[in-house]
Amino acid sequence: DSSATEWFLREASQLPRWAHHPSCGCYSNHLLWFGKRCVCLGCFAISTGIGTALCILSALWIAGIEWIWHPHLAWGIAIGIALYTPTLIQPFLQYKTTKLISRFLLGISVVFLVYSAMFGLPWSITGIWLRAIFCIVFAGVYRFTQKYRTRFTPSPCESCPFGRFPFCAGNRERILSLLPE
């Protein structure tokens, strides 16, 4: 029955709810486990970095630090670029800690870059054009970074001796639980 086959393949290929990676051992450097629930390490770290940066900016605002109302554009962009740099190094250092740190710093970087560009420029025609240019450059750097990571980060499935997802040893327990259904 093709509908049963289709259902089985869809269910067997399903990834964990909060991670877009298989939950097998090959992807252990890509996942964080909280009890029985796994989450994507990169998404979790970036989100945590964004939250941290927003807390830092909020603390500066509450403390009455002048920079928060009139951010110095050069400083914000310099901080953002400096914190983005580990993202370019990380594909060559495939360790969980390195990934956590680089993604966390990337989250902070994004907030400082966006905040500085959106609030550090004057509200004039020139400022609006510069914001538009920033958005184009930001989108271009995002695409470059994605392609860069794809090029230099090998897929864990390619070197796995236990088969390819979803029909690998790491997914065997899930497949066996689906068979009776």
C-alpha positions in Angstrom: 0.0 0.0 0.0 1.7 3.2 -1.1 0.0 5.4 1.5 1.4 3.1 4.3 4.8 3.3 2.7 4.6 7.1 2.3 3.5 7.4 6.0 6.4 5.1 7.2 9.0 7.0 5.2 7.7 10.4 6.4 7.7 9.2 10.1 11.1 7.5 9.9 12.6 10.7 8.4 11.1 13.0 10.9 13.6 15.1 12.9 13.2 16.0 16.5 10.8 18.9 17.1 13.4 21.5 18.4 16.4 20.3 16.2 16.8 20.1 12.5 19.4 17.4 12.8 19.0 13.6 13.4 19.4 12.7 17.1 21.9 10.0 16.4 25.5 9.9 17.6 26.9 11.3 14.4 25.2 14.6 15.1 26.1 14.8 18.8 28.2 18.0 18.1 25.1 19.6 16.6 22.7 18.9 19.5 22.2 19.9 23.1 20.2 17.5 25.3 17.9 18.6 28.1 16.7 15.3 29.6 15.1 13.4 26.7 14.6 16.4 24.5 17.3 17.6 22.1 17.6 21.0 20.6 19.8 22.4 17.8 23.0 23.7 19.4 23.5 26.5 16.9 19.9 27.8 17.1 20.0 27.6 20.9 23.3 29.4 21.2 22.4 32.1 18.7 19.1 32.7 20.5 20.9 32.9 23.8 23.4 35.3 22.3 20.6 37.5 21.0 18.9 37.5 24.4 22.1 38.3 26.1 22.8 41.2 23.8 19.3 42.6 24.3 19.8 42.3 28.1 23.1 44.2 27.8 21.5 47.0 25.7 18.6 47.1 28.2 21.0 47.3 31.1 22.8 50.2 29.4 19.5 51.9 28.8 18.4 51.5 32.5 21.8 52.7 33.7 21.4 55.8 31.6 24.5 55.2 29.5 24.5 57.7 26.7 25.7 55.2 24.1 22.3 53.5 24.1 20.5 56.6 22.8 23.2 57.7 20.5 25.2 54.6 19.6 28.5 55.2 18.1 28.2 53.5 14.7 31.8 52.6 14.3 32.0 51.0 17.7 28.8 49.0 17.2 29.9 47.7 13.8 33.5 47.0 15.1 32.0 44.9 18.0 29.7 43.2 15.6 32.4 42.3 13.1 34.8 41.1 15.9 32.1 38.8 17.3 31.2 37.5 13.9 34.8 36.4 13.1 34.7 33.1 15.2 31.9 32.0 12.9 34.4 31.9 10.1 36.9 29.9 12.1 34.4 27.4 13.6 34.0 25.1 10.6 37.6 24.1 11.0 37.2 23.5 14.8 34.4 20.9 15.0 34.1 20.8 18.8 30.9 21.3 20.7 32.4 24.1 22.9 33.7 25.9 19.9 30.3 25.8 18.2 28.5 27.0 21.3 30.9 29.9 21.7 30.9 31.0 18.1 27.1 30.8 17.7 26.6 32.6 21.0 28.9 35.4 19.9 27.2 35.5 16.5 23.9 36.1 18.2 25.4 39.1 20.1 27.1 40.3 16.9 23.8 40.4 15.0 22.1 42.5 17.7 25.0 45.0 17.9 25.3 45.3 14.1 21.5 45.8 13.6 21.1 48.1 16.6 24.1 50.3 15.5 23.0 50.5 11.9 19.4 51.2 12.6 19.9 53.7 15.5 23.4 55.0 15.0 22.7 56.6 11.6 20.9 59.9 11.2 17.3 60.0 10.3 17.8 61.7 6.9 17.7 60.7 3.3 21.4 59.7 3.5 20.7 57.7 6.7 17.8 55.9 5.1 20.0 55.0 2.1 22.8 53.8 4.4 20.3 51.6 6.3 19.2 50.1 3.0 22.8 49.5 2.0 23.4 47.9 5.4 20.4 45.5 4.9 21.8 44.5 1.5 25.3 43.9 2.9 23.9 42.1 5.9 21.8 39.8 3.6 24.9 39.2 1.4 27.1 38.3 4.4 24.4 35.9 5.6 24.3 34.1 2.3 28.1 34.1 2.1 28.3 32.6 5.6 25.8 29.9 4.7 27.7 28.9 1.6 31.0 29.1 3.4 29.7 26.7 6.2 28.3 24.3 3.6 31.6 24.2 1.8 33.8 23.7 4.8 31.6 21.7 7.2 31.2 18.1 6.1 27.9 16.3 6.7 28.3 13.9 9.6 26.3 11.3 7.6 29.0 11.1 4.9 31.6 9.6 7.2 29.2 7.6 9.4 30.0 3.8 9.4 26.4 3.0 10.5 24.5 4.0 7.4 22.7 7.1 6.3 19.7 8.8 8.0 16.9 7.7 8.2 18.0 4.1 7.7 21.1 4.2 10.0 21.9 2.5 13.3 21.2 5.8 15.1 17.6 5.8 14.0 17.0 2.1 14.4 15.1 2.4 17.6 12.6 4.9 16.1 12.2 2.7 13.0 11.5 -0.4 15.1 8.9 1.5 17.1 7.1 2.5 13.9 6.9 -1.0 12.4 4.0 -2.2 14.5 2.0 0.9 13.5 
